[in-house]
CSV table of C-alpha atoms in Angstrom, one decimal:
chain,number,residue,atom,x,y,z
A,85,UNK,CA,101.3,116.7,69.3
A,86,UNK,CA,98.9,115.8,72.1
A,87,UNK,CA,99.6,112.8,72.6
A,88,UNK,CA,103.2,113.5,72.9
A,89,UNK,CA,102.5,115.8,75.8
A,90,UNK,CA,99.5,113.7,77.5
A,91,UNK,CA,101.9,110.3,77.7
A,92,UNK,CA,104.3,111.5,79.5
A,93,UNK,CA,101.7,112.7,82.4
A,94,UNK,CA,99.5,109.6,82.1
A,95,UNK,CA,103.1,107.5,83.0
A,96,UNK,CA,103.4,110.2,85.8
A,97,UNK,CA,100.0,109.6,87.0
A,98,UNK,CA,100.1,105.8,86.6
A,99,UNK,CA,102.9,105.6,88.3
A,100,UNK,CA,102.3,107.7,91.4
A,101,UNK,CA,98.8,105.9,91.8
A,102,UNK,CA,100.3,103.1,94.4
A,103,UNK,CA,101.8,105.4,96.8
A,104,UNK,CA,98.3,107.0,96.7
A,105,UNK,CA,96.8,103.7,97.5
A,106,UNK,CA,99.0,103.6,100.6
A,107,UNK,CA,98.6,106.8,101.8
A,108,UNK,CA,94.9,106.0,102.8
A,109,UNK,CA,94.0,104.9,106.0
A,110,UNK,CA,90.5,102.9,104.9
A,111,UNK,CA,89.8,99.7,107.3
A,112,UNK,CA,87.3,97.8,105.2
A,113,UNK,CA,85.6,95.2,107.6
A,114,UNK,CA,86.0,91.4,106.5
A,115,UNK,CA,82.4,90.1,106.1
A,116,UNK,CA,81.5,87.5,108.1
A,117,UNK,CA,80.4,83.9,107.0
A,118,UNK,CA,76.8,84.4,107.3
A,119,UNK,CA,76.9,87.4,105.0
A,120,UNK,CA,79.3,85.5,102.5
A,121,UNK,CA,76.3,82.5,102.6
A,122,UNK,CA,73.3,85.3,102.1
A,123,UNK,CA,75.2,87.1,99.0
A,124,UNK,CA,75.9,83.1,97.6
A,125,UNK,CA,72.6,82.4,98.2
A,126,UNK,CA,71.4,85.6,96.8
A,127,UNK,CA,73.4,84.9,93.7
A,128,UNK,CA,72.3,81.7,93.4
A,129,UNK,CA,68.5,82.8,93.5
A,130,UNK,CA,69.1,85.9,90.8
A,131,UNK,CA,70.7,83.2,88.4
A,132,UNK,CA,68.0,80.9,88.7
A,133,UNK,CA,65.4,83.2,88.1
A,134,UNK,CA,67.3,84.9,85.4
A,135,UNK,CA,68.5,82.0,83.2
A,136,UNK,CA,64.5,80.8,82.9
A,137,UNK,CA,63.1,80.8,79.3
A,138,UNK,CA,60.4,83.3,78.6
A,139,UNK,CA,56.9,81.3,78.3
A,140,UNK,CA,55.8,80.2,75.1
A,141,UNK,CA,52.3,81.3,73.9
């Protein structure tokens, strides 16, 4: 019974959800090169440090 009632809403929903998106007026920045190269480099550095083997006693 439920689910009869909540699929027809959730297609309503779903559907409506990309004129939201466009309805926004967001301006997200586009990072510049140096920041892309610091969060590579960052990324680099964590995976490094995170793929080491524990030491053996």
């Amino acid at each position: 019974m439920l689910g009869r009632i909540a699929t027809p809403i959730l297609v309503v929903l779903i559907g409506a959800t990309p004129a939201l998106a466009q309805s926004t007026s967001w301006v997200v920045p586009e990072p510049s090169g140096l920041a892309l190269l610091g969060i590579g480099l960052a990324g680099v550095a964590a995976g490094r440090i995170l793929s080491r083997k524990p030491p053996q006693n």
